[in-house]
Coordinates of C-alpha atoms in Angstrom, one line a residue:
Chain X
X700 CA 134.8 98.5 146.5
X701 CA 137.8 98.5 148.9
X702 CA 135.7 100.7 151.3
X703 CA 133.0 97.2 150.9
X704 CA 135.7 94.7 151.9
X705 CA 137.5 96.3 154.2
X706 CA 134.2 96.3 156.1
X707 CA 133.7 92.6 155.4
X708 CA 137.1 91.8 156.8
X709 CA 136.5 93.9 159.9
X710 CA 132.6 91.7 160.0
X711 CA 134.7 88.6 159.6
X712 CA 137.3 89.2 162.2
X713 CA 134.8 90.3 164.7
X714 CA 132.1 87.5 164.3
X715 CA 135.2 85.1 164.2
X716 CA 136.3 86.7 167.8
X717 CA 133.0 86.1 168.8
X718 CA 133.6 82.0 167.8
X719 CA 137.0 82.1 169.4
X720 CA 135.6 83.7 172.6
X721 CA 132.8 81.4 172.8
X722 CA 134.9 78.0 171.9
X723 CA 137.3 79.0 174.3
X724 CA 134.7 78.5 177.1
X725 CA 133.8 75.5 175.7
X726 CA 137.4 73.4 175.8
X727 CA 140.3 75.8 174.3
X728 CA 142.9 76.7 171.8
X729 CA 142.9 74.3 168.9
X730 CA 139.0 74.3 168.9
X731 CA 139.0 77.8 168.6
X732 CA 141.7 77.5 165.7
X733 CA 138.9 75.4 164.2
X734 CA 135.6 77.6 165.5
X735 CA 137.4 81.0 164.1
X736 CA 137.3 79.4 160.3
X737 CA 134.4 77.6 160.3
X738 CA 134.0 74.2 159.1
X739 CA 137.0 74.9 156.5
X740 CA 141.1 74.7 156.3
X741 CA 141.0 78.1 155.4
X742 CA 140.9 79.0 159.8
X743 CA 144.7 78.0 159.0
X744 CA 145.4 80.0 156.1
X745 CA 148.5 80.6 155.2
X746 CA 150.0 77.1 156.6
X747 CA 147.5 75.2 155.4
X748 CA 148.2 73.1 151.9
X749 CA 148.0 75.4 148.8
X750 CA 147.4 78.4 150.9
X751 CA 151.0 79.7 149.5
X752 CA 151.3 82.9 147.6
X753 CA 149.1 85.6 146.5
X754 CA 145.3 85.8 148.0
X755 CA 142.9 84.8 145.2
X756 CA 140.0 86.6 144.3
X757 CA 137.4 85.1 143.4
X758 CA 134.0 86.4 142.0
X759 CA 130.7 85.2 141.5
X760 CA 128.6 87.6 139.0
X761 CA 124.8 87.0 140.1
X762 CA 121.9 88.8 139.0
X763 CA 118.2 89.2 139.5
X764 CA 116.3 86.1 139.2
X765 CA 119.4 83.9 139.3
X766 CA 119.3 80.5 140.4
X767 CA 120.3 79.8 144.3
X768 CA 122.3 76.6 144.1
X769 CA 124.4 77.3 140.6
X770 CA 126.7 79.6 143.0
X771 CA 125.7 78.2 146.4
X772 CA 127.1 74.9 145.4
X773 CA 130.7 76.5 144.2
X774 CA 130.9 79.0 146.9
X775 CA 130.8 76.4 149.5
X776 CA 133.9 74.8 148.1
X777 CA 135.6 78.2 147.1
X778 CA 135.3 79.8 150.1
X779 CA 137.0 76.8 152.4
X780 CA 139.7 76.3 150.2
X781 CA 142.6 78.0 151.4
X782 CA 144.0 82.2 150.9
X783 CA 140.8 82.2 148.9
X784 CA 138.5 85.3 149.1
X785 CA 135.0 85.0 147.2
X786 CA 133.1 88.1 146.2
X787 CA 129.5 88.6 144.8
X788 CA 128.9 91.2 142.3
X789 CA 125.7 91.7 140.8
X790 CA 124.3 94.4 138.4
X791 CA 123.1 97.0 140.6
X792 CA 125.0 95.8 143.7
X793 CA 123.4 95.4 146.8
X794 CA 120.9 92.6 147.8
X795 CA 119.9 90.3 144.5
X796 CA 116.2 88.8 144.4
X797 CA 116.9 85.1 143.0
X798 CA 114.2 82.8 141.6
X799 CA 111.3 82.1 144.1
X800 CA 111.8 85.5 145.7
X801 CA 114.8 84.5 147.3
X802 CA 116.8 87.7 148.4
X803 CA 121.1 87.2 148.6
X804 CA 123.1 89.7 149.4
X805 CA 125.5 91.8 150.1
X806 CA 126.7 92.3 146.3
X807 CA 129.2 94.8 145.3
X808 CA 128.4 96.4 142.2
X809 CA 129.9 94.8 139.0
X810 CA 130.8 98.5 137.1
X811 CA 132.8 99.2 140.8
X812 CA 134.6 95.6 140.6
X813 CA 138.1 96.1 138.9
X814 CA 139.9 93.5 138.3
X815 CA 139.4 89.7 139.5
X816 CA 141.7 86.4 139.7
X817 CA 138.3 84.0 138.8
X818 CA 135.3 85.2 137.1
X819 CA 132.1 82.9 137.3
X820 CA 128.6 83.6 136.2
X821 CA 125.9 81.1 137.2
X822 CA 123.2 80.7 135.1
X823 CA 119.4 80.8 135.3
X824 CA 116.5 80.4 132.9
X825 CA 115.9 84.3 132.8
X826 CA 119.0 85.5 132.0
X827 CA 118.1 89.0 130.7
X828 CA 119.6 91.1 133.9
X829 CA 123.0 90.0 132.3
X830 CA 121.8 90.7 129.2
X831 CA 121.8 94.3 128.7
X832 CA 125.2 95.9 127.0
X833 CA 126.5 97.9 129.6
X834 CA 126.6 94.8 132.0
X835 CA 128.0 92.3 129.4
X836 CA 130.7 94.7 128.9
X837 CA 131.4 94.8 132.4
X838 CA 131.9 90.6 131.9
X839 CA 133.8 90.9 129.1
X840 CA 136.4 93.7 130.5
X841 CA 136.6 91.5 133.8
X842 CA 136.7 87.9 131.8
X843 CA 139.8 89.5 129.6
X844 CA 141.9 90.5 132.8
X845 CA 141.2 87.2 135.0
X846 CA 143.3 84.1 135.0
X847 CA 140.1 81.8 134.8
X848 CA 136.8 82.7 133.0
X849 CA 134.1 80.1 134.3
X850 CA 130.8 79.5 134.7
X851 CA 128.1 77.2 135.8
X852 CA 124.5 76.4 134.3
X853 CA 123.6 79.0 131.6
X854 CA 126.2 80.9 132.5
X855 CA 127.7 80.1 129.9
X856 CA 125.6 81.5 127.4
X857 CA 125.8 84.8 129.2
X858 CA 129.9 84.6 128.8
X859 CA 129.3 83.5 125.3
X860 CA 126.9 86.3 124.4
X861 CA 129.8 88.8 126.0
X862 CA 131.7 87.5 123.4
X863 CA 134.7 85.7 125.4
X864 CA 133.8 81.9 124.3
X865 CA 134.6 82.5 120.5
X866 CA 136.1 79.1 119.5
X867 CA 136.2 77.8 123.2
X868 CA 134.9 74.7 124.0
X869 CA 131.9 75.0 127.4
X870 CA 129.7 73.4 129.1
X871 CA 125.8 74.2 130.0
X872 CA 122.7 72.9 131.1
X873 CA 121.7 70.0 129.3
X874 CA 118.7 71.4 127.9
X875 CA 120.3 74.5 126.6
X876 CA 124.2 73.7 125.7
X877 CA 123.2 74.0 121.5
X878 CA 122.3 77.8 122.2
X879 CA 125.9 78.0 122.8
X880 CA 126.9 77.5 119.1
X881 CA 124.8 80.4 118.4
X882 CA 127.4 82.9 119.9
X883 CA 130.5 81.0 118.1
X884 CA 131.3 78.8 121.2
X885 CA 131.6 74.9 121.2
X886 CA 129.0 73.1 123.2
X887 CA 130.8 70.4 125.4
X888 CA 128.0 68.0 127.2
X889 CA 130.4 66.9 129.8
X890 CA 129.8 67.8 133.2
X891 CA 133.3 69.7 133.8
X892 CA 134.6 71.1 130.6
X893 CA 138.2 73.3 130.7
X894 CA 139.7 74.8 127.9
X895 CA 142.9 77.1 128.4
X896 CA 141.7 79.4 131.0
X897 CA 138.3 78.5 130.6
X898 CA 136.1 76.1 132.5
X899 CA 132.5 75.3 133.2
X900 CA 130.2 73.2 134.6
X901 CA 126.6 71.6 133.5
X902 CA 123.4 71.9 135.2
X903 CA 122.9 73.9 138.3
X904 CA 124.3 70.7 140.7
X905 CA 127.5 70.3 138.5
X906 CA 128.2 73.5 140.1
X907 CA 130.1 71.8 143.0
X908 CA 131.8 69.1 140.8
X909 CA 132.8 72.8 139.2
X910 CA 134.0 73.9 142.2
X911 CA 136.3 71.0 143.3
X912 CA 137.6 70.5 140.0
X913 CA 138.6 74.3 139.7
X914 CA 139.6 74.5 143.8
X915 CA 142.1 71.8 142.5
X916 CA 143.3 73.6 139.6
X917 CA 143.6 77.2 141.6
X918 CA 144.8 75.3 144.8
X919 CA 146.1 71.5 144.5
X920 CA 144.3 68.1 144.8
X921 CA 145.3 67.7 148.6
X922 CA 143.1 71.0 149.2
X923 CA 140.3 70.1 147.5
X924 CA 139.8 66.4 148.3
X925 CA 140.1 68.3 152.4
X926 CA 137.5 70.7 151.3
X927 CA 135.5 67.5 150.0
X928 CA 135.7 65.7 153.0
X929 CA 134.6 68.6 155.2
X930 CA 131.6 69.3 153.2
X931 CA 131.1 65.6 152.8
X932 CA 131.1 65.2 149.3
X933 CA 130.5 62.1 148.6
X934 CA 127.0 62.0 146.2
X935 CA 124.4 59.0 146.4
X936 CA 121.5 60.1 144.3
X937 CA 118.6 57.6 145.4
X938 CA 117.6 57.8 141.3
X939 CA 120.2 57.8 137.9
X940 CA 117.9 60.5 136.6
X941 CA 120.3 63.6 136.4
X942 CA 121.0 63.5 132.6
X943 CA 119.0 62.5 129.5
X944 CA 120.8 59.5 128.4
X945 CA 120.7 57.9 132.1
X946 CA 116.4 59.2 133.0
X947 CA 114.1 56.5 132.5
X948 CA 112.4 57.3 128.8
X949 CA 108.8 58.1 130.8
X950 CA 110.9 60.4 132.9
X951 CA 112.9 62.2 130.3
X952 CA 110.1 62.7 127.9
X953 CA 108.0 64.3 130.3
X954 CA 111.1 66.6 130.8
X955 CA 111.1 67.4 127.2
X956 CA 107.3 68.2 127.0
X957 CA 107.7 70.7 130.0
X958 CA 111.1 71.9 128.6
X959 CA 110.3 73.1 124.7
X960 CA 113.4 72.5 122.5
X961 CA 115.4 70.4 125.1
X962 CA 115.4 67.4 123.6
X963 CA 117.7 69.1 121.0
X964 CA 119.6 71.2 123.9
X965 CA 117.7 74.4 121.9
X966 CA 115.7 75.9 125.0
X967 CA 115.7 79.4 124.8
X968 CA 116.7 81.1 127.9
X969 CA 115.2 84.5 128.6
X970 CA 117.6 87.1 126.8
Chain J
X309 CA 102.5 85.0 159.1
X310 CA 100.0 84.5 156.0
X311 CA 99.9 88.5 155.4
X312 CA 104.1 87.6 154.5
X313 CA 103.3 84.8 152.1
X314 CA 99.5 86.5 150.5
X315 CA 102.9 89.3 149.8
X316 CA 104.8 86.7 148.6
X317 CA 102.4 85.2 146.3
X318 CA 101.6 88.8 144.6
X319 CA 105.1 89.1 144.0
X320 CA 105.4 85.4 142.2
X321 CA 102.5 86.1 140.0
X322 CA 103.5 89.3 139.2
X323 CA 107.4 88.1 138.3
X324 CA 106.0 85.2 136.4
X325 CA 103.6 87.5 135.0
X326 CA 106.9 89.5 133.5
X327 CA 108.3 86.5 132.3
X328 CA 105.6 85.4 130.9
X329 CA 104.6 88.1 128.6
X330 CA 108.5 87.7 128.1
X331 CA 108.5 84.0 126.6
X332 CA 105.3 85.6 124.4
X333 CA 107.5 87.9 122.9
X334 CA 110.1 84.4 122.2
X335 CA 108.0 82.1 121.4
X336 CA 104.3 81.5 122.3
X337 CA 102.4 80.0 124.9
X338 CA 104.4 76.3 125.5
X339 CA 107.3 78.4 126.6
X340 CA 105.2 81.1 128.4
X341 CA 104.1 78.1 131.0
X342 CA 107.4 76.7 131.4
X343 CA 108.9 80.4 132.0
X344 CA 106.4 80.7 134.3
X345 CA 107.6 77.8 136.8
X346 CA 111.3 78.6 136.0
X347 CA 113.1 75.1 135.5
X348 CA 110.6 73.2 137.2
X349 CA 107.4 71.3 136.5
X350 CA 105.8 73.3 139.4
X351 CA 104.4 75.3 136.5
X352 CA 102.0 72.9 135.6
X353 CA 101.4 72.3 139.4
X354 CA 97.9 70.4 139.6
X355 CA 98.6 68.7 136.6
X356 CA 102.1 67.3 137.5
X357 CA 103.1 64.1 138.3
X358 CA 102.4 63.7 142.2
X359 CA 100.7 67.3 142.5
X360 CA 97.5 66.2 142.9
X361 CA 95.9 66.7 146.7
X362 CA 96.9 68.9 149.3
X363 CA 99.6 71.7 148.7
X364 CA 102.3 70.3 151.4
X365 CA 104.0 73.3 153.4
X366 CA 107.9 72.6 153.6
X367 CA 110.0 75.1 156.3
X368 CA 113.3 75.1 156.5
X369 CA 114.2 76.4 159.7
X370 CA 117.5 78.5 159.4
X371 CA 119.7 80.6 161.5
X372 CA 122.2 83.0 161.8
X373 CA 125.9 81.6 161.1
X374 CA 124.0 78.3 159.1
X375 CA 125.8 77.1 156.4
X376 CA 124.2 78.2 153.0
X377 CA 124.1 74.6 151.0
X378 CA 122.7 73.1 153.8
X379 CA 119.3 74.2 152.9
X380 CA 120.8 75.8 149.1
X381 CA 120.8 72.4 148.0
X382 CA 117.7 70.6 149.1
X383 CA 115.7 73.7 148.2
X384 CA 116.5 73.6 144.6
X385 CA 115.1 69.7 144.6
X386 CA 111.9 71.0 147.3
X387 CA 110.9 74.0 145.1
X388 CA 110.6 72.2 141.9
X389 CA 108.6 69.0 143.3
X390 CA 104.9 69.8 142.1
X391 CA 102.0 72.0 144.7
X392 CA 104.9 72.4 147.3
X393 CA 105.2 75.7 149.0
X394 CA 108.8 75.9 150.8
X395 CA 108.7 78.6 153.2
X396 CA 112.0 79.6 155.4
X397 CA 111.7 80.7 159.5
X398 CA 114.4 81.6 161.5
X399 CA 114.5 82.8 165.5
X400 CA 114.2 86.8 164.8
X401 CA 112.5 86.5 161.1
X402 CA 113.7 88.9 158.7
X403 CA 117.5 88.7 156.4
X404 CA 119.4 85.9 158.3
X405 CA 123.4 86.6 158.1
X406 CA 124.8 83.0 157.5
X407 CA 128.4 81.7 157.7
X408 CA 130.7 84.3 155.7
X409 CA 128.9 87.3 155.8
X410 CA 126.1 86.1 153.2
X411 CA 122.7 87.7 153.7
X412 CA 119.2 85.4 153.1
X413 CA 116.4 86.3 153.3
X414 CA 113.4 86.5 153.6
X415 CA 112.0 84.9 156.5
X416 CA 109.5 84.1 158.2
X417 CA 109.6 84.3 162.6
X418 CA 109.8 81.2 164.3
X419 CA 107.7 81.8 166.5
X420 CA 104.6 82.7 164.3
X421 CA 104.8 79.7 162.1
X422 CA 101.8 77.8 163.2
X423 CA 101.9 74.3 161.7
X424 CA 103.9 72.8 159.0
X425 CA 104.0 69.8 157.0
X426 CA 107.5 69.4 156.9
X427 CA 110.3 71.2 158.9
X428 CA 113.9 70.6 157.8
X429 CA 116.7 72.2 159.8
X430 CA 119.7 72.2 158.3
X431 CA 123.1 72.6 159.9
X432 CA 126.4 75.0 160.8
X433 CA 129.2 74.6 163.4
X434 CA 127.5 77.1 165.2
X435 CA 124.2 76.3 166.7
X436 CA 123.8 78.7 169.3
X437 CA 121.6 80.8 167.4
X438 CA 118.9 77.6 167.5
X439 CA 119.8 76.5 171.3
X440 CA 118.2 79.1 173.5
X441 CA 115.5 77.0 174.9
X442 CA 112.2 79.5 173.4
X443 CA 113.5 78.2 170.2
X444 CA 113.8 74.3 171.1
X445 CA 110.5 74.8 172.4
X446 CA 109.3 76.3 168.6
X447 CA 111.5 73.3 167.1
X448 CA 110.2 70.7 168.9
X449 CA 106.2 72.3 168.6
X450 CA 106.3 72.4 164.9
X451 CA 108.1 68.5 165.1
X452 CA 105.7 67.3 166.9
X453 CA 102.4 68.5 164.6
X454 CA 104.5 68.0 161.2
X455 CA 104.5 64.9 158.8
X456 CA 107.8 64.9 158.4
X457 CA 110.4 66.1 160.6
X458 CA 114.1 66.0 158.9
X459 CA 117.9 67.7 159.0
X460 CA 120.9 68.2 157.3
X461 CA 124.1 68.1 158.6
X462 CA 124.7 69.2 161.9
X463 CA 120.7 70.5 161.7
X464 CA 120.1 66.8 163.8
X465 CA 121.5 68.3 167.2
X466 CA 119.0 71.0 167.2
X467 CA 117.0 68.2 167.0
X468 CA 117.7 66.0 169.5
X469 CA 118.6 69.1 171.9
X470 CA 114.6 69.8 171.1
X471 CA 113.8 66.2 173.0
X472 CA 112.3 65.0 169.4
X473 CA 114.8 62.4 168.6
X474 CA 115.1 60.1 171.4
X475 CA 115.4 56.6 170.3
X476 CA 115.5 57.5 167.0
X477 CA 118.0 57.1 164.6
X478 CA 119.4 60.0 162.2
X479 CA 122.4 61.2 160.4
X480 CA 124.6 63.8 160.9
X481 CA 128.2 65.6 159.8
X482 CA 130.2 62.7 159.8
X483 CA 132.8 64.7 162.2
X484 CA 129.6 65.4 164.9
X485 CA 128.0 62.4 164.0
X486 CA 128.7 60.7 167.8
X487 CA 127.7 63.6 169.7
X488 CA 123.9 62.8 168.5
X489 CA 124.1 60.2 171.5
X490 CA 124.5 62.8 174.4
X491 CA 120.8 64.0 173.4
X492 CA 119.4 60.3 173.6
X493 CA 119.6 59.8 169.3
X494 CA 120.8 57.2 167.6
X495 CA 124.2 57.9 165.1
X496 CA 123.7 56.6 161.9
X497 CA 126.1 57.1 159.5
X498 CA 124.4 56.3 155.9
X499 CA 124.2 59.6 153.6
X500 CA 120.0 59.8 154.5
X501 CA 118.4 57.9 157.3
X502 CA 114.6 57.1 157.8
X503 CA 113.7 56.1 160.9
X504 CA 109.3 56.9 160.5
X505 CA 108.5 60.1 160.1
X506 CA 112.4 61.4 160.9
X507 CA 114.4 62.1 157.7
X508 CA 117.9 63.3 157.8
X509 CA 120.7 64.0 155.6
X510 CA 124.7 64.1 156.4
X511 CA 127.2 66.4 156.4
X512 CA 126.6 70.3 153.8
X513 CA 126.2 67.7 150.3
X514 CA 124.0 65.1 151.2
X515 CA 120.9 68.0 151.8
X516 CA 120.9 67.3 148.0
X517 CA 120.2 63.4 148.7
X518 CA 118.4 64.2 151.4
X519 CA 116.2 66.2 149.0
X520 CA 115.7 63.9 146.5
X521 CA 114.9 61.5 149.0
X522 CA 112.0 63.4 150.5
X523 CA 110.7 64.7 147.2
X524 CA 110.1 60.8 146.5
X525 CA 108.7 60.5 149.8
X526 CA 106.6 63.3 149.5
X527 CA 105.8 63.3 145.6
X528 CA 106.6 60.0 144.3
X529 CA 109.6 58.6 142.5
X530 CA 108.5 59.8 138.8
X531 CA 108.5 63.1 140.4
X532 CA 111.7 63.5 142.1
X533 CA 113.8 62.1 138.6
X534 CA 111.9 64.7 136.8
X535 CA 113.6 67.5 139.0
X536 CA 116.5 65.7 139.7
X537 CA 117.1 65.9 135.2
X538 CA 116.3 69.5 136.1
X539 CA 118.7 70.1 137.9
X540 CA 121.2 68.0 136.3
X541 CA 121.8 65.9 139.0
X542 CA 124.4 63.2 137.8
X543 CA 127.3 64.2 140.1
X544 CA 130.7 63.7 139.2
X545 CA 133.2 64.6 141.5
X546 CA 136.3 64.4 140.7
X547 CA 138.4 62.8 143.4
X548 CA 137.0 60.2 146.3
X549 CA 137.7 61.9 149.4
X550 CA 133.8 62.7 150.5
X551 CA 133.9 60.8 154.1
X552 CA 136.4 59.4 156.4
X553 CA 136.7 55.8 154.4
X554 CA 137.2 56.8 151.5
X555 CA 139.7 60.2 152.2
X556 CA 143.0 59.5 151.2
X557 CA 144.8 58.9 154.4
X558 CA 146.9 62.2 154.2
X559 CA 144.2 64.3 153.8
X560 CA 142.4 62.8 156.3
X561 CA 144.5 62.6 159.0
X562 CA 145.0 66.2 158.3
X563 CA 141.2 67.3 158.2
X564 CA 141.2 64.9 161.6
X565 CA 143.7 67.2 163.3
X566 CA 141.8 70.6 161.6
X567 CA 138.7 69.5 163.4
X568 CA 139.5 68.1 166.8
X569 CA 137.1 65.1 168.1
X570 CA 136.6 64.6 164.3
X571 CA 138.1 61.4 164.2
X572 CA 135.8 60.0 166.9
X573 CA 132.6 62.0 165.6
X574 CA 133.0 63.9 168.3
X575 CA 133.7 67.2 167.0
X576 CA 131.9 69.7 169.5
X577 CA 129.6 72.0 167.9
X578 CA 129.0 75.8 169.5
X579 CA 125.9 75.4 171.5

């Protein structure tokens, strides 16, 4: 694992010398400040607001046939917030086939991951690479040892079915969340839900509203709302669509008909 | 080029295949044909709302040291929109490394995509992957025979450094926005701007908007809100600090002097 990220550190530092080199002979020093951490405060680590104090490590568990934007929304908040390194772990390790054949990588391997400041599991609606004993164990033994057990989507259900979400309130996808009272936790339909040291987000897109809310709470405000404004987070859905009670009824009951069970938030994932 | 997607096909069918005979095992054939388009009504892809007609080919033309959510986000919205193939090119084909390290793939070569419907590029801080002039030229080929011809983010100065935008107007990162001029567009700072055929959305987040915008476009309203309740896509963030107005003045002045030129929309990207 070490072995993994010291490599990745010696990646980073050399593609970022690339940047610097290159910005320098476009126009100098404080661009290349910028150019060397991307589009992100983080080029300014240490100094930058809430970049005080111990690195934090921050891991997204993914998994075969995993949905793209429940971590690429998070992760593009996460890793520009500042003295903040994100990790991917997967099952087997290695590159990770998404829905729609999409192929992410590099993943470490969750049984080599140790010990990790943020756990969060995305979700998906074929869940059952997470499923299997050995690998909720591995989210159980890293969701005990981390300061903030999260999740996104029907992640949730996976943290619930490792056992973690006993009595704790979460969050899901609208058109699973009930499942979650099936594995002892408390279904929360808001869009951000925290309880203690756990928080969650809805639907695949609440994964960013995720993000800034927990970039905030790891971080400070100031940090986040910079993060927002570089990734220009400021939402205008053409449609109020994004949530049963707001869909127009023609909409929403079309949803239902292709979704069995979500009118009562009773989908069944894939297990 | 169609050898890679006949490949990609047999591997769809034969996933959805698994999770198909999966939802059997949970539940009978209702689920079965909602397993098999994930979370999306492209399962039912004739019969959908707006999937009637021609199939509409969708490329995202990405690069290496893109930002991820650029194209993460509109892709969730474009995969799920009824007979829509999305397909992803980029200047050497194969696993792309993006900003941080992370590793997407496949694609497609640039230079053997033939015609699409739609191409979408999305947007980085570095461009010079996209600005050696063979791959303008492939840019500005597949512009000029598409439908559509859209970007996110800082995507709409490869653009206009293909020649395709001239007169035209078309968003851009709010800190870049400006520099759009120098290649004869027109800076328009609304979240998504239509100008004809030319879509575009804003800075990393508004690829979602942009999305949802050209789902309608492409697939009718009623379509678009039935992904967009898919995808939960009711955003809620949780401060007001997603573009220069609205920023708190501290943290804006201090993403101002993090990205220098930002203030004017005149942040230079590398070319």
């Amino acid at each position: 694992m070490s072995g993994f990220f010291d490599e990745m550190t010696r990646e980073e530092l050399s593609r970022d010398g690339r940047l610097r080199r290159q910005a320098m002979l476009m126009g100098g020093a404080a661009l290349a400040a910028t150019a060397a951490g991307s589009l992100l405060p983080g080029g300014a680590r240490a100094a930058a607001v809430g970049g005080t104090g111990k690195p934090i490590d921050f891991l997204f568990a993914i998994y075969p046939n995993g949905t793209l934007l429940d971590f690429a929304g998070p992760n593009e908040i996460l890793s520009r917030i500042p003295n903040t390194r994100v990790r991917f772990a997967s099952p087997a390790g290695g590159p990770v086939t998404l829905e729609k054949g999409i192929v992410f990588g590099p993943t470490e391997k969750l049984a080599d991951v140790t010990k990790v400041d943020v756990i969060c599991v995305p979700g998906a609606l074929d869940l059952s690479a997470m499923m299997k004993p050995e690998t909720l164990e591995h989210v159980r033994r890293l969701s005990e040892a981390a300061q903030y057990v999260t999740s996104v989507c029907t992640g949730s259900i996976i943290l619930a079915a490792s056992g973690v979400l006993k009595g704790k309130r979460s969050a899901c996808h609208w058109a699973f969340l009930n499942v979650l009272k099936e594995y002892g936790a408390i279904p929360d339909a808001a869009r951000v839900v925290k309880d203690g040291r756990f928080m969650s987000g809805g639907g695949v897109t609440a994964g960013i509203d995720f993000g800034m809310a927990i970039a905030a709470e790891l971080r400070g405000a100031e940090a986040a709302q910079q993060v927002q404004l570089l990734v220009q987070y400021d939402p205008q859905p053409p449609f109020h669509a994004g949530n049963p009670a707001d869909a127009p009824s023609k909409v929403r009951d079309a949803v239902y008909k292709m979704l069995p069970g979500s009118k009562d938030g009773l989908m069944r994932p894939i297990l």
